[in-house]
Coordinates of C-alpha atoms in Angstrom, one line a residue:
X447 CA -41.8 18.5 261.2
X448 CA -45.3 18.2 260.5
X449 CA -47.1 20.9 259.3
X450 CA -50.4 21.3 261.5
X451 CA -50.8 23.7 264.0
X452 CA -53.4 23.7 266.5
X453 CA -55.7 21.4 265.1
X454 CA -56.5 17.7 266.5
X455 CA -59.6 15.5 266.2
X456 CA -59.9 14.9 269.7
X457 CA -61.6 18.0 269.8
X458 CA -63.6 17.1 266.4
X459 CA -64.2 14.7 264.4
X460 CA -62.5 11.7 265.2
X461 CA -63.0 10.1 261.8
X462 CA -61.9 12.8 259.3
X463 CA -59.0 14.6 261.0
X464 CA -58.7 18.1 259.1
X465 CA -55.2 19.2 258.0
X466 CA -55.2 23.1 258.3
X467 CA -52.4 25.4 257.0
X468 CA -49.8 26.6 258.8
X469 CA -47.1 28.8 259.5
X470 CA -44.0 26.0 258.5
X471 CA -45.0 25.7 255.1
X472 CA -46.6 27.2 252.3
X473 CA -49.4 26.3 249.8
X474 CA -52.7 24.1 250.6
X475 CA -52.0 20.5 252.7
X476 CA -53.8 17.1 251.8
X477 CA -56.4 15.9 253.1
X478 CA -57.9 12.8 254.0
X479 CA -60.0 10.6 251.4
X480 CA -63.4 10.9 251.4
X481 CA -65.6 8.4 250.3
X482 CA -68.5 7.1 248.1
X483 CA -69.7 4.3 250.4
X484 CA -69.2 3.0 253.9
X485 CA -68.5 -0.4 251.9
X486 CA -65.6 1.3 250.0
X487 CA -64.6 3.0 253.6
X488 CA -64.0 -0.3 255.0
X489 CA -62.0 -1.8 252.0
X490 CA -59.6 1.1 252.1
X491 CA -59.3 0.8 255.8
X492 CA -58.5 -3.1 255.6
X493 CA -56.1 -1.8 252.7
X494 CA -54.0 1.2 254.5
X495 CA -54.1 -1.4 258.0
X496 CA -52.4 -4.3 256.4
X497 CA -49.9 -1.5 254.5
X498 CA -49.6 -0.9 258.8
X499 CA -48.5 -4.2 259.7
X500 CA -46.3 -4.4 256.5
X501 CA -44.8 -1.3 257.4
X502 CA -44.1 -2.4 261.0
X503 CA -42.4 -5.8 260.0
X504 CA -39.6 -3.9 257.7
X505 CA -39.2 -2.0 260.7
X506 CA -38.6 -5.0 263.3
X507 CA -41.3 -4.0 265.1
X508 CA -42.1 -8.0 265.2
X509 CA -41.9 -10.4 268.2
X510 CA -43.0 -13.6 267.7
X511 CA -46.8 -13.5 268.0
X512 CA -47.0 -10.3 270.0
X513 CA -48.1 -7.1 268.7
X514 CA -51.2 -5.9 267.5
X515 CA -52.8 -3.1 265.2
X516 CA -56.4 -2.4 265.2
X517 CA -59.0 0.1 263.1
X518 CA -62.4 0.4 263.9
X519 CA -65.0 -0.9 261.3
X520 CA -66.2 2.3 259.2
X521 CA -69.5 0.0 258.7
X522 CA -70.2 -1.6 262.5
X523 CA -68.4 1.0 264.5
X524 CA -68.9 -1.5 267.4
X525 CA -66.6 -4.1 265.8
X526 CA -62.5 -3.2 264.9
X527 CA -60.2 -5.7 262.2
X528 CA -57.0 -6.7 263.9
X529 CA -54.5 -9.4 262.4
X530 CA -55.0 -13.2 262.7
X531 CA -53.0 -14.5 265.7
X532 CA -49.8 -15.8 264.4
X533 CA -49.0 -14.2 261.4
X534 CA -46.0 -12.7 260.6
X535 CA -46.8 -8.7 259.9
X536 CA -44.9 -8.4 256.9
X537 CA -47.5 -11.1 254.9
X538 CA -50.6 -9.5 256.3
X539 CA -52.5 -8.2 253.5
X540 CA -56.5 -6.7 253.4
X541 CA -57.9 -10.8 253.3
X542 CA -56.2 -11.7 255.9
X543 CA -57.7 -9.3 259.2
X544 CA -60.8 -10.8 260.9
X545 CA -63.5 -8.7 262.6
X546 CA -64.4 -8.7 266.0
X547 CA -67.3 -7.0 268.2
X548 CA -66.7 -5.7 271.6
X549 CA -67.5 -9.0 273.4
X550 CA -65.3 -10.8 271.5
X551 CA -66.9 -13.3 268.7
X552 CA -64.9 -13.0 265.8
X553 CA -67.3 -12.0 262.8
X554 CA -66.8 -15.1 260.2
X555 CA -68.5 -14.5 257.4
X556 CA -66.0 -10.9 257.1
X557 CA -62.9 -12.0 258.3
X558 CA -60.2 -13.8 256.6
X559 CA -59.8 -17.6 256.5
X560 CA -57.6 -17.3 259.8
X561 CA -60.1 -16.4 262.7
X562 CA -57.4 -17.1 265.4
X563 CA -57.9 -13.6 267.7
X564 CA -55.2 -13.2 270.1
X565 CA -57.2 -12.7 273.4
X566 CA -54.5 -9.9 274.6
X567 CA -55.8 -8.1 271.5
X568 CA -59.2 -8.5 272.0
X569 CA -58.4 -7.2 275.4
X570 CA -56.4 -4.2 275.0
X571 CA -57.9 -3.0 271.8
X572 CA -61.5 -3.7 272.9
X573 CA -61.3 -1.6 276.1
X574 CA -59.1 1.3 274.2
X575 CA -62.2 1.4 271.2
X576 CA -65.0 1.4 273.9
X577 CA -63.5 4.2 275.9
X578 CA -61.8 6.6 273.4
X579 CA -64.3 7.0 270.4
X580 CA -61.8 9.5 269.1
X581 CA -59.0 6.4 269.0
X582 CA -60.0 4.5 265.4
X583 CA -56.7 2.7 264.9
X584 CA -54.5 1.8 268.2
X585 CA -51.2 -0.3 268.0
X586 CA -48.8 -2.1 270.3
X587 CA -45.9 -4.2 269.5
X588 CA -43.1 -5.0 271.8
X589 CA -40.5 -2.8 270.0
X590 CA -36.8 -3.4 270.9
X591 CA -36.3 0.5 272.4
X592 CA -40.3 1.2 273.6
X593 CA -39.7 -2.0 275.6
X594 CA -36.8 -1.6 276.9
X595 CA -37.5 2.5 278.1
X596 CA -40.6 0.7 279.7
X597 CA -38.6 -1.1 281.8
X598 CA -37.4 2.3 283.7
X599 CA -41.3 3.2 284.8
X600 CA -40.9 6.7 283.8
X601 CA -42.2 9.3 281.3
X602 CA -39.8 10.2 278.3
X603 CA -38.2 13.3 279.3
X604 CA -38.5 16.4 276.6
X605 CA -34.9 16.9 275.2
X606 CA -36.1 16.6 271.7
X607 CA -38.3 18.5 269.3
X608 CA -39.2 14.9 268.1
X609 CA -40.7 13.7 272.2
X610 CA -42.4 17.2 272.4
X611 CA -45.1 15.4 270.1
X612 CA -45.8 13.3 273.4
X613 CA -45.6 16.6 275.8
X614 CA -48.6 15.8 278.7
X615 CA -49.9 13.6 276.2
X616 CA -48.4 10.2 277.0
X617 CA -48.5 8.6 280.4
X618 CA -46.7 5.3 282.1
X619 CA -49.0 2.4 283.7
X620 CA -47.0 1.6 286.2
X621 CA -47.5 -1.3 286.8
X622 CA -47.1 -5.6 285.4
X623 CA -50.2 -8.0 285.0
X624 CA -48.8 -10.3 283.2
X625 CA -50.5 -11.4 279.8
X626 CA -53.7 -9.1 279.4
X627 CA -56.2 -11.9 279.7
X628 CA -59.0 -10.2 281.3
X629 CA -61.1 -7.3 281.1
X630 CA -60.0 -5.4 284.0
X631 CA -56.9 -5.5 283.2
X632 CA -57.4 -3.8 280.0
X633 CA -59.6 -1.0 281.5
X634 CA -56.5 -0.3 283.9
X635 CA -54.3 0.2 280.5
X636 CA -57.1 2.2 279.4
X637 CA -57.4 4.4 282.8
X638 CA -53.4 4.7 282.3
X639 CA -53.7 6.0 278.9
X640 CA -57.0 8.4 279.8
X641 CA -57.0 10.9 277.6
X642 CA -54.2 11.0 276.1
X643 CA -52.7 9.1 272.7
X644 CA -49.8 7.0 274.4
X645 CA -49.3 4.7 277.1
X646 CA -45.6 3.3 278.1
X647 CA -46.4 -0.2 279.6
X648 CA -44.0 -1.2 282.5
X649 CA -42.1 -4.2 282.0
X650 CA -44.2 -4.3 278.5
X651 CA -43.9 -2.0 275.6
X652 CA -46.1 1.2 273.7
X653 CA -49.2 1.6 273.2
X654 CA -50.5 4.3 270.7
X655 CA -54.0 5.0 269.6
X656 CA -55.3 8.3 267.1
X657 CA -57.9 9.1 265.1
X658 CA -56.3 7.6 261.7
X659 CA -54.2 4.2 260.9
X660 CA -51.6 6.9 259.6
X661 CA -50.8 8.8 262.3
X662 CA -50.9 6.1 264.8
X663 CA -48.2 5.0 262.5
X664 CA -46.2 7.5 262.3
X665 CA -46.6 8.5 266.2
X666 CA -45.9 4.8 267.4
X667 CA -42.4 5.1 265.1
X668 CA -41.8 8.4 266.6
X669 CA -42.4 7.5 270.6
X670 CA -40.1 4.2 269.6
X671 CA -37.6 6.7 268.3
X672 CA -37.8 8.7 271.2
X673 CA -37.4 6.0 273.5
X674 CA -34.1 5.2 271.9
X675 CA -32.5 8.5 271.7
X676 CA -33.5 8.8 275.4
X677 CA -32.0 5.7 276.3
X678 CA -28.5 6.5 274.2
X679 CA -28.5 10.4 275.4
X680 CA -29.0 9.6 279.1
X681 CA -26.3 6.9 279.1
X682 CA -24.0 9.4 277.2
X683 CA -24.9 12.0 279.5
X684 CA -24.0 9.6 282.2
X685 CA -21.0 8.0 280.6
X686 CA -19.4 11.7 280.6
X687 CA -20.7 13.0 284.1
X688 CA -23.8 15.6 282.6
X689 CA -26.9 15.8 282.4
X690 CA -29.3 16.2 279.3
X691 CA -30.8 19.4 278.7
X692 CA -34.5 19.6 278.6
X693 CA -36.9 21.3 276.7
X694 CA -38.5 23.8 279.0
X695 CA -42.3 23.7 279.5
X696 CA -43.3 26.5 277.5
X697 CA -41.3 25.7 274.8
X698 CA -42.4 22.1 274.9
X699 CA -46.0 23.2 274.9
X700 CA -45.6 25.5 272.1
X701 CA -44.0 22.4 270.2
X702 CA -46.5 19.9 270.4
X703 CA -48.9 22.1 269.2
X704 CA -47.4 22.0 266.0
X705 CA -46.4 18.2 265.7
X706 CA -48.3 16.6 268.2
X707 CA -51.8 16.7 266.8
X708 CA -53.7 14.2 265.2
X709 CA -53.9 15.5 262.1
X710 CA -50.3 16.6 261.7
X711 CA -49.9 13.4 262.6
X712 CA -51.8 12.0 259.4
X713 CA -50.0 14.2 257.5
X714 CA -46.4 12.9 259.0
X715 CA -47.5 9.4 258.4
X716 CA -48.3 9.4 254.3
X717 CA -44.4 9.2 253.9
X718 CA -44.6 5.9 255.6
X719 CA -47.1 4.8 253.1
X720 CA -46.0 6.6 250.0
X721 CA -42.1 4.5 250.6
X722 CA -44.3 1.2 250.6
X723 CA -46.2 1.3 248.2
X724 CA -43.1 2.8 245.4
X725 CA -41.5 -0.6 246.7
X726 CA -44.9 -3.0 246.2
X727 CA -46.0 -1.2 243.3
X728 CA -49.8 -1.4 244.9
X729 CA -52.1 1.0 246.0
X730 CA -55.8 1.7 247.0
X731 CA -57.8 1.9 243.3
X732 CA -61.5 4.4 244.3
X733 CA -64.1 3.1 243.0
X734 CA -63.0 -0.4 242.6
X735 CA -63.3 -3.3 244.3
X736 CA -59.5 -4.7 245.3

């Protein structure tokens, strides 16, 4: 359970979500790094974003060359690093991301020896990062359980305390383009997600955006998670003749409040991080170039 309550940086400061106590535990929460420079920003958000796509390839989260992770640039807020097209997630490390402004010319000179963007990327990400300058890091992959729930058109139902994280704050675009390889395709993902931090594509995948790499991390594991215990409890359910029983509104309400924010959802994400890095023996060094 995460351990914020009634705090989210949508209605702050998107780029330092505040973890606040809270009733479910005791003693003072972290918080998030600060920093000396906007240089020493940047490297520790190329850092924690490749730990991202690392984390997502033990998970399977892979397919091919599809799937994408994005943070926007602490320095040139109106660029974002996202992986070079075709590399496998689990050997992306801080080198390897390339930069790329809104209108889609890959920054050489910053970006890693790779420069191949994947234009769905640039597509997606762009239009999410323009829109929602409370999203810094948004991902999409086409998961084995997110895609196959998309394929049902429909909002994950609240029988879990785990999908009242995404209670009135996911949403379905119903509907299939194809390949995003235009812009108005990716505003119509973007109008689909509005406000809130998830998007179900039909026929597609997820799409989950927040105001840290960490808990876009941890909410995009938690949405695919929810997707597959949706898809096992309703064939149970229908396997045996019943129904599932749902979280009623109130009580879902009340629930995401404590682990739907954005900040508990930074908080819910350092586990994520902390396993990686006791297994690659690496992490972030302040003060020091990496």
């Amino acid at each position: 359970m995460s351990p914020v309550a009634n705090s989210d940086s949508r209605n702050g400061n998107a780029a330092s979500p505040q973890v606040l106590a809270s009733p479910v535990a005791v003693g003072n929460f972290p918080r998030p790094p600060t920093f000396a420079t906007k240089e020493e920003e940047r490297e520790y958000a190329k850092f924690r974003l490749a730990q991202a796509f690392r984390i997502f390839g033990k998970l399977g989260y892979d397919e091919g060359v599809a799937g994408h992770i994005t943070v926007r640039d602490p320095v040139r807020p109106d660029c974002f690093w996202v992986n070079p097209f075709g590399k496998h997630f689990s050997l992306i490390q801080p080198g390897d991301l390339i930069l790329v402004d809104h209108h889609g010319s890959v920054q050489i000179k910053e970006s890693g020896p790779n420069t191949l963007l994947n234009k769905a990327a640039f597509m997606i990400h762009s239009a999410v990062h323009a829109a929602r300058p409370d999203i810094n890091c948004a991902a999409h992959s086409h998961s084995v359980y997110g895609r196959a729930f998309s394929t049902l058109g429909k909002e994950l139902d609240m029988i879990t305390q785990d999908s009242c994280a995404f209670y009135k704050d996911h949403s379905v675009y119903r509907q299939y383009g194809g390949v995003v390889l235009d812009e108005e395709e990716g505003a119509h993902i973007v109008e689909a997600l509005g406000s809130k931090k998830a998007v179900i594509l039909q026929n597609h995948g997820i799409l989950v955006g927040t105001s840290s790499i960490e808990a876009t991390v941890h909410f995009f594991i938690a949405l695919e998670k929810s997707c597959q215990v949706q898809l096992m409890a309703d064939a149970a359910a229908a396997g045996t003749g019943g129904k599932t029983i749902k979280i009623s509104d109130a009580e879902a309400a009340m629930t995401h409040k404590v682990v739907g924010t954005f900040a508990g959802g930074w908080f819910s994400g350092q586990p994520h991080f902390q396993a990686l890095e006791a297994q690659e023996g690496s992490s972030f060094k302040f003060g020091s170039s990496q």
